[in-house]
Amino acid sequence: MIVKRIFLIHLLLFASTGLANAEIACAESPLSSELALPDLEEEVATEHIEPAAAVEPAVLISKRPALRPCKFRQFEVGRQRMRDRGAVCGDWTILGETRTSLAGKAQGCGIANPVRIYRISDIALSQFSLMDCQTAVTLKTWIENTAKPAFAELGGGLKGMRVVGHYACKTQNNQPYARISEHARGRAIDISTFVLQDGTQITVQDGWSDTDQSTVLRELHSGACGLFGTVLGPDADRYHKGHFHFDTARRSGKPVCR
């Protein structure tokens, strides 16, 4: 029995040392942002254990499980750092918080996997805005490809946007007997004002017909067309004189752009 115990102690010490060395090696290597397939040869090497002399079946120890390759563990560490920073939707540049599923009082309202966004691509939103991740990612694409370039030469660039509508369980334009709005599904956002780095505020209400500001506002509008399922501005109807409405409605036909 003494021999068996000594054997067990040595085996456990060997396993612990291997685990510690593996953790140190993994910690010292740089973090990888890509998920790569494991190196099978290296994994086999970590499994090698010298065979022991004859041991009674009663004291056999199951082979310790293989350590996950460092690349996999580093990827998990990176994802956790994203969550700690407040990143959502798997994107470093979309900051906010995840929420539990929402169900509205009316049929058709709700979001299965909502997020509350307050900053996208370093552009601040005036309020926490509830939406789904598809809408958040589409908004990010529009900000980076259209909004930021449009304001690049004005007032030091874009700093923030005033949000006047996001998730709400309501009908289109709050009209009785109208269809459920995309806002009620977490697929829409309304933006009324663009704030520049120097403090300048450009509003959709006043700037759409202003000689100096209309060009950039119409560029923002046209840049959203096709990217979003619906784009509505001051020329659409009386309900959108003061803001842009963007939504990611799932349409079988062409996107709506007015």
PDB file of C-alpha atoms in Angstrom, residues 37-230:
ATOM      1  CA  LEU A  37      -7.616  25.222 -35.074  1.00  0.00           C
ATOM      2  CA  PRO A  38      -5.499  23.457 -32.436  1.00  0.00           C
ATOM      3  CA  ASP A  39      -2.110  22.002 -33.274  1.00  0.00           C
ATOM      4  CA  LEU A  40      -2.756  18.268 -33.025  1.00  0.00           C
ATOM      5  CA  GLU A  41       0.907  17.383 -32.659  1.00  0.00           C
ATOM      6  CA  GLU A  42       1.332  19.721 -29.697  1.00  0.00           C
ATOM      7  CA  GLU A  43      -1.822  18.397 -28.096  1.00  0.00           C
ATOM      8  CA  VAL A  44      -0.560  14.833 -28.374  1.00  0.00           C
ATOM      9  CA  ALA A  45       2.702  15.904 -26.756  1.00  0.00           C
ATOM     10  CA  THR A  46       0.900  17.267 -23.707  1.00  0.00           C
ATOM     11  CA  GLU A  47      -0.815  13.910 -23.285  1.00  0.00           C
ATOM     12  CA  HIS A  48       2.402  11.878 -23.006  1.00  0.00           C
ATOM     13  CA  ILE A  49       2.782  10.235 -19.604  1.00  0.00           C
ATOM     14  CA  GLU A  50       5.445   7.682 -18.806  1.00  0.00           C
ATOM     15  CA  PRO A  51       3.854   4.255 -18.269  1.00  0.00           C
ATOM     16  CA  ALA A  52       4.046   2.977 -14.737  1.00  0.00           C
ATOM     17  CA  ALA A  53       4.972  -0.468 -13.521  1.00  0.00           C
ATOM     18  CA  ALA A  54       2.244  -2.993 -12.849  1.00  0.00           C
ATOM     19  CA  VAL A  55      -0.495  -1.372 -10.822  1.00  0.00           C
ATOM     20  CA  GLU A  56      -3.578  -3.066  -9.487  1.00  0.00           C
ATOM     21  CA  PRO A  57      -6.830  -2.021 -11.248  1.00  0.00           C
ATOM     22  CA  ALA A  58      -8.212  -0.636  -7.992  1.00  0.00           C
ATOM     23  CA  VAL A  59      -5.769   2.302  -8.084  1.00  0.00           C
ATOM     24  CA  LEU A  60      -5.826   3.139 -11.782  1.00  0.00           C
ATOM     25  CA  ILE A  61      -6.315   6.862 -12.492  1.00  0.00           C
ATOM     26  CA  SER A  62      -8.161   8.178 -15.515  1.00  0.00           C
ATOM     27  CA  LYS A  63      -6.014  10.070 -17.982  1.00  0.00           C
ATOM     28  CA  ARG A  64      -6.204  13.767 -17.234  1.00  0.00           C
ATOM     29  CA  PRO A  65      -8.149  15.744 -19.857  1.00  0.00           C
ATOM     30  CA  ALA A  66      -6.110  17.621 -22.432  1.00  0.00           C
ATOM     31  CA  LEU A  67      -5.644  21.332 -21.832  1.00  0.00           C
ATOM     32  CA  ARG A  68      -7.401  23.506 -24.366  1.00  0.00           C
ATOM     33  CA  PRO A  69      -4.774  25.006 -26.707  1.00  0.00           C
ATOM     34  CA  CYS A  70      -3.626  28.490 -25.729  1.00  0.00           C
ATOM     35  CA  LYS A  71      -5.204  30.067 -28.796  1.00  0.00           C
ATOM     36  CA  PHE A  72      -8.632  28.915 -27.684  1.00  0.00           C
ATOM     37  CA  ARG A  73      -8.155  30.120 -24.119  1.00  0.00           C
ATOM     38  CA  GLN A  74      -6.792  33.475 -25.293  1.00  0.00           C
ATOM     39  CA  PHE A  75      -9.837  33.908 -27.500  1.00  0.00           C
ATOM     40  CA  GLU A  76     -12.092  33.356 -24.484  1.00  0.00           C
ATOM     41  CA  VAL A  77     -10.061  35.890 -22.475  1.00  0.00           C
ATOM     42  CA  GLY A  78     -10.533  38.407 -25.283  1.00  0.00           C
ATOM     43  CA  ARG A  79     -14.282  37.869 -25.310  1.00  0.00           C
ATOM     44  CA  GLN A  80     -14.435  38.353 -21.548  1.00  0.00           C
ATOM     45  CA  ARG A  81     -12.492  41.626 -21.831  1.00  0.00           C
ATOM     46  CA  MET A  82     -15.012  42.792 -24.432  1.00  0.00           C
ATOM     47  CA  ARG A  83     -17.852  42.065 -22.025  1.00  0.00           C
ATOM     48  CA  ASP A  84     -16.033  43.835 -19.162  1.00  0.00           C
ATOM     49  CA  ARG A  85     -15.608  46.908 -21.360  1.00  0.00           C
ATOM     50  CA  GLY A  86     -19.320  46.933 -22.092  1.00  0.00           C
ATOM     51  CA  ALA A  87     -19.083  45.683 -25.663  1.00  0.00           C
ATOM     52  CA  VAL A  88     -22.174  43.939 -27.010  1.00  0.00           C
ATOM     53  CA  CYS A  89     -23.169  42.145 -30.196  1.00  0.00           C
ATOM     54  CA  GLY A  90     -19.638  40.726 -30.429  1.00  0.00           C
ATOM     55  CA  ASP A  91     -18.228  44.103 -31.524  1.00  0.00           C
ATOM     56  CA  TRP A  92     -15.610  46.169 -29.679  1.00  0.00           C
ATOM     57  CA  THR A  93     -17.099  49.429 -30.971  1.00  0.00           C
ATOM     58  CA  ILE A  94     -20.701  48.864 -29.877  1.00  0.00           C
ATOM     59  CA  LEU A  95     -20.982  49.692 -26.180  1.00  0.00           C
ATOM     60  CA  GLY A  96     -23.949  49.143 -23.920  1.00  0.00           C
ATOM     61  CA  GLU A  97     -25.473  46.231 -22.066  1.00  0.00           C
ATOM     62  CA  THR A  98     -27.427  43.110 -22.875  1.00  0.00           C
ATOM     63  CA  ARG A  99     -30.928  42.761 -21.511  1.00  0.00           C
ATOM     64  CA  THR A 100     -33.356  39.931 -21.014  1.00  0.00           C
ATOM     65  CA  SER A 101     -35.976  39.349 -23.690  1.00  0.00           C
ATOM     66  CA  LEU A 102     -38.746  41.928 -23.907  1.00  0.00           C
ATOM     67  CA  ALA A 103     -42.409  41.203 -24.519  1.00  0.00           C
ATOM     68  CA  GLY A 104     -44.796  44.086 -25.148  1.00  0.00           C
ATOM     69  CA  LYS A 105     -48.428  44.365 -24.145  1.00  0.00           C
ATOM     70  CA  ALA A 106     -49.605  44.272 -27.755  1.00  0.00           C
ATOM     71  CA  GLN A 107     -49.196  41.372 -30.148  1.00  0.00           C
ATOM     72  CA  GLY A 108     -46.098  41.745 -32.296  1.00  0.00           C
ATOM     73  CA  CYS A 109     -44.138  43.818 -29.773  1.00  0.00           C
ATOM     74  CA  GLY A 110     -40.921  42.658 -28.162  1.00  0.00           C
ATOM     75  CA  ILE A 111     -37.243  41.824 -28.726  1.00  0.00           C
ATOM     76  CA  ALA A 112     -35.855  38.325 -28.255  1.00  0.00           C
ATOM     77  CA  ASN A 113     -32.268  39.447 -27.541  1.00  0.00           C
ATOM     78  CA  PRO A 114     -32.262  43.184 -26.793  1.00  0.00           C
ATOM     79  CA  VAL A 115     -29.274  45.423 -26.163  1.00  0.00           C
ATOM     80  CA  ARG A 116     -29.159  48.952 -24.726  1.00  0.00           C
ATOM     81  CA  ILE A 117     -26.637  51.003 -26.698  1.00  0.00           C
ATOM     82  CA  TYR A 118     -25.066  54.284 -25.634  1.00  0.00           C
ATOM     83  CA  ARG A 119     -22.000  54.549 -27.903  1.00  0.00           C
ATOM     84  CA  ILE A 120     -21.152  53.216 -31.357  1.00  0.00           C
ATOM     85  CA  SER A 121     -17.764  53.692 -33.054  1.00  0.00           C
ATOM     86  CA  ASP A 122     -16.929  56.431 -30.514  1.00  0.00           C
ATOM     87  CA  ILE A 123     -20.107  58.335 -31.393  1.00  0.00           C
ATOM     88  CA  ALA A 124     -22.237  59.018 -28.310  1.00  0.00           C
ATOM     89  CA  LEU A 125     -25.985  58.510 -28.341  1.00  0.00           C
ATOM     90  CA  SER A 126     -28.018  60.980 -26.284  1.00  0.00           C
ATOM     91  CA  GLN A 127     -29.803  58.159 -24.455  1.00  0.00           C
ATOM     92  CA  PHE A 128     -29.598  54.411 -23.945  1.00  0.00           C
ATOM     93  CA  SER A 129     -31.297  52.997 -27.033  1.00  0.00           C
ATOM     94  CA  LEU A 130     -32.981  49.584 -27.058  1.00  0.00           C
ATOM     95  CA  MET A 131     -32.703  47.530 -30.236  1.00  0.00           C
ATOM     96  CA  ASP A 132     -31.605  44.173 -31.552  1.00  0.00           C
ATOM     97  CA  CYS A 133     -28.042  43.446 -32.625  1.00  0.00           C
ATOM     98  CA  GLN A 134     -28.813  43.475 -36.345  1.00  0.00           C
ATOM     99  CA  THR A 135     -30.007  47.072 -36.040  1.00  0.00           C
ATOM    100  CA  ALA A 136     -27.026  48.048 -33.878  1.00  0.00           C
ATOM    101  CA  VAL A 137     -24.534  46.589 -36.359  1.00  0.00           C
ATOM    102  CA  THR A 138     -26.324  48.204 -39.321  1.00  0.00           C
ATOM    103  CA  LEU A 139     -26.259  51.557 -37.515  1.00  0.00           C
ATOM    104  CA  LYS A 140     -22.542  51.105 -36.906  1.00  0.00           C
ATOM    105  CA  THR A 141     -21.950  50.469 -40.608  1.00  0.00           C
ATOM    106  CA  TRP A 142     -23.837  53.641 -41.521  1.00  0.00           C
ATOM    107  CA  ILE A 143     -21.923  55.690 -38.929  1.00  0.00           C
ATOM    108  CA  GLU A 144     -18.535  54.514 -40.171  1.00  0.00           C
ATOM    109  CA  ASN A 145     -19.225  54.575 -43.900  1.00  0.00           C
ATOM    110  CA  THR A 146     -21.522  57.608 -44.177  1.00  0.00           C
ATOM    111  CA  ALA A 147     -21.933  59.757 -41.047  1.00  0.00           C
ATOM    112  CA  LYS A 148     -18.296  60.104 -40.022  1.00  0.00           C
ATOM    113  CA  PRO A 149     -17.025  60.882 -43.548  1.00  0.00           C
ATOM    114  CA  ALA A 150     -19.873  63.367 -44.103  1.00  0.00           C
ATOM    115  CA  PHE A 151     -18.826  65.432 -41.079  1.00  0.00           C
ATOM    116  CA  ALA A 152     -15.070  64.904 -41.416  1.00  0.00           C
ATOM    117  CA  GLU A 153     -14.453  68.501 -42.555  1.00  0.00           C
ATOM    118  CA  LEU A 154     -17.104  70.129 -40.342  1.00  0.00           C
ATOM    119  CA  GLY A 155     -16.629  71.268 -36.751  1.00  0.00           C
ATOM    120  CA  GLY A 156     -13.890  68.779 -36.023  1.00  0.00           C
ATOM    121  CA  GLY A 157     -16.020  65.793 -36.963  1.00  0.00           C
ATOM    122  CA  LEU A 158     -19.030  64.005 -35.544  1.00  0.00           C
ATOM    123  CA  LYS A 159     -19.232  63.626 -31.765  1.00  0.00           C
ATOM    124  CA  GLY A 160     -22.767  62.486 -30.976  1.00  0.00           C
ATOM    125  CA  MET A 161     -26.349  62.063 -32.107  1.00  0.00           C
ATOM    126  CA  ARG A 162     -29.637  62.918 -30.423  1.00  0.00           C
ATOM    127  CA  VAL A 163     -31.927  59.899 -30.411  1.00  0.00           C
ATOM    128  CA  VAL A 164     -35.644  60.680 -30.220  1.00  0.00           C
ATOM    129  CA  GLY A 165     -36.980  57.171 -30.776  1.00  0.00           C
ATOM    130  CA  HIS A 166     -35.900  53.569 -30.278  1.00  0.00           C
ATOM    131  CA  TYR A 167     -37.846  50.589 -28.883  1.00  0.00           C
ATOM    132  CA  ALA A 168     -41.500  51.322 -28.155  1.00  0.00           C
ATOM    133  CA  CYS A 169     -44.537  49.082 -28.377  1.00  0.00           C
ATOM    134  CA  LYS A 170     -46.596  51.242 -30.751  1.00  0.00           C
ATOM    135  CA  THR A 171     -48.186  51.444 -34.162  1.00  0.00           C
ATOM    136  CA  GLN A 172     -46.701  53.289 -37.120  1.00  0.00           C
ATOM    137  CA  ASN A 173     -46.706  57.026 -36.381  1.00  0.00           C
ATOM    138  CA  ASN A 174     -48.815  56.245 -33.291  1.00  0.00           C
ATOM    139  CA  GLN A 175     -51.906  56.103 -35.456  1.00  0.00           C
ATOM    140  CA  PRO A 176     -54.904  54.013 -34.359  1.00  0.00           C
ATOM    141  CA  TYR A 177     -55.501  50.821 -36.359  1.00  0.00           C
ATOM    142  CA  ALA A 178     -52.165  51.239 -38.125  1.00  0.00           C
ATOM    143  CA  ARG A 179     -49.671  48.399 -38.485  1.00  0.00           C
ATOM    144  CA  ILE A 180     -47.182  47.637 -35.720  1.00  0.00           C
ATOM    145  CA  SER A 181     -44.114  49.831 -36.032  1.00  0.00           C
ATOM    146  CA  GLU A 182     -40.616  48.432 -36.453  1.00  0.00           C
ATOM    147  CA  HIS A 183     -39.852  50.318 -33.247  1.00  0.00           C
ATOM    148  CA  ALA A 184     -42.041  47.737 -31.504  1.00  0.00           C
ATOM    149  CA  ARG A 185     -39.694  44.976 -32.688  1.00  0.00           C
ATOM    150  CA  GLY A 186     -36.464  46.731 -31.711  1.00  0.00           C
ATOM    151  CA  ARG A 187     -35.494  47.281 -35.339  1.00  0.00           C
ATOM    152  CA  ALA A 188     -35.733  51.074 -35.585  1.00  0.00           C
ATOM    153  CA  ILE A 189     -34.065  54.254 -34.398  1.00  0.00           C
ATOM    154  CA  ASP A 190     -34.991  57.927 -34.904  1.00  0.00           C
ATOM    155  CA  ILE A 191     -32.275  60.600 -34.995  1.00  0.00           C
ATOM    156  CA  SER A 192     -33.045  64.314 -34.857  1.00  0.00           C
ATOM    157  CA  THR A 193     -29.714  66.072 -34.254  1.00  0.00           C
ATOM    158  CA  PHE A 194     -26.026  65.654 -35.017  1.00  0.00           C
ATOM    159  CA  VAL A 195     -23.530  67.151 -32.561  1.00  0.00           C
ATOM    160  CA  LEU A 196     -20.028  68.067 -33.748  1.00  0.00           C
ATOM    161  CA  GLN A 197     -16.787  68.166 -31.798  1.00  0.00           C
ATOM    162  CA  ASP A 198     -16.830  71.964 -31.587  1.00  0.00           C
ATOM    163  CA  GLY A 199     -20.347  71.955 -30.103  1.00  0.00           C
ATOM    164  CA  THR A 200     -22.211  72.752 -33.321  1.00  0.00           C
ATOM    165  CA  GLN A 201     -25.627  71.084 -33.557  1.00  0.00           C
ATOM    166  CA  ILE A 202     -27.190  70.310 -36.909  1.00  0.00           C
ATOM    167  CA  THR A 203     -30.869  69.425 -36.695  1.00  0.00           C
ATOM    168  CA  VAL A 204     -32.906  67.610 -39.309  1.00  0.00           C
ATOM    169  CA  GLN A 205     -35.806  70.001 -38.635  1.00  0.00           C
ATOM    170  CA  ASP A 206     -33.890  73.179 -39.488  1.00  0.00           C
ATOM    171  CA  GLY A 207     -31.029  71.922 -41.586  1.00  0.00           C
ATOM    172  CA  TRP A 208     -32.961  70.033 -44.267  1.00  0.00           C
ATOM    173  CA  SER A 209     -33.885  73.240 -46.091  1.00  0.00           C
ATOM    174  CA  ASP A 210     -30.844  75.244 -44.980  1.00  0.00           C
ATOM    175  CA  THR A 211     -28.428  76.035 -47.798  1.00  0.00           C
ATOM    176  CA  ASP A 212     -25.301  75.251 -45.772  1.00  0.00           C
ATOM    177  CA  GLN A 213     -26.510  72.158 -43.924  1.00  0.00           C
ATOM    178  CA  SER A 214     -28.876  70.463 -46.382  1.00  0.00           C
ATOM    179  CA  THR A 215     -26.054  68.927 -48.415  1.00  0.00           C
ATOM    180  CA  VAL A 216     -24.622  66.945 -45.527  1.00  0.00           C
ATOM    181  CA  LEU A 217     -28.058  65.917 -44.252  1.00  0.00           C
ATOM    182  CA  ARG A 218     -29.102  64.642 -47.666  1.00  0.00           C
ATOM    183  CA  GLU A 219     -25.827  62.745 -47.850  1.00  0.00           C
ATOM    184  CA  LEU A 220     -26.671  61.075 -44.532  1.00  0.00           C
ATOM    185  CA  HIS A 221     -30.134  60.206 -45.842  1.00  0.00           C
ATOM    186  CA  SER A 222     -28.964  58.750 -49.159  1.00  0.00           C
ATOM    187  CA  GLY A 223     -26.134  56.838 -47.464  1.00  0.00           C
ATOM    188  CA  ALA A 224     -28.676  54.993 -45.344  1.00  0.00           C
ATOM    189  CA  CYS A 225     -30.843  54.006 -48.321  1.00  0.00           C
ATOM    190  CA  GLY A 226     -30.384  50.348 -49.165  1.00  0.00           C
ATOM    191  CA  LEU A 227     -28.419  49.696 -46.000  1.00  0.00           C
ATOM    192  CA  PHE A 228     -31.572  49.937 -43.885  1.00  0.00           C
ATOM    193  CA  GLY A 229     -34.888  48.403 -44.899  1.00  0.00           C
ATOM    194  CA  THR A 230     -36.652  51.749 -44.398  1.00  0.00           C
TER     195      THR A 230
END
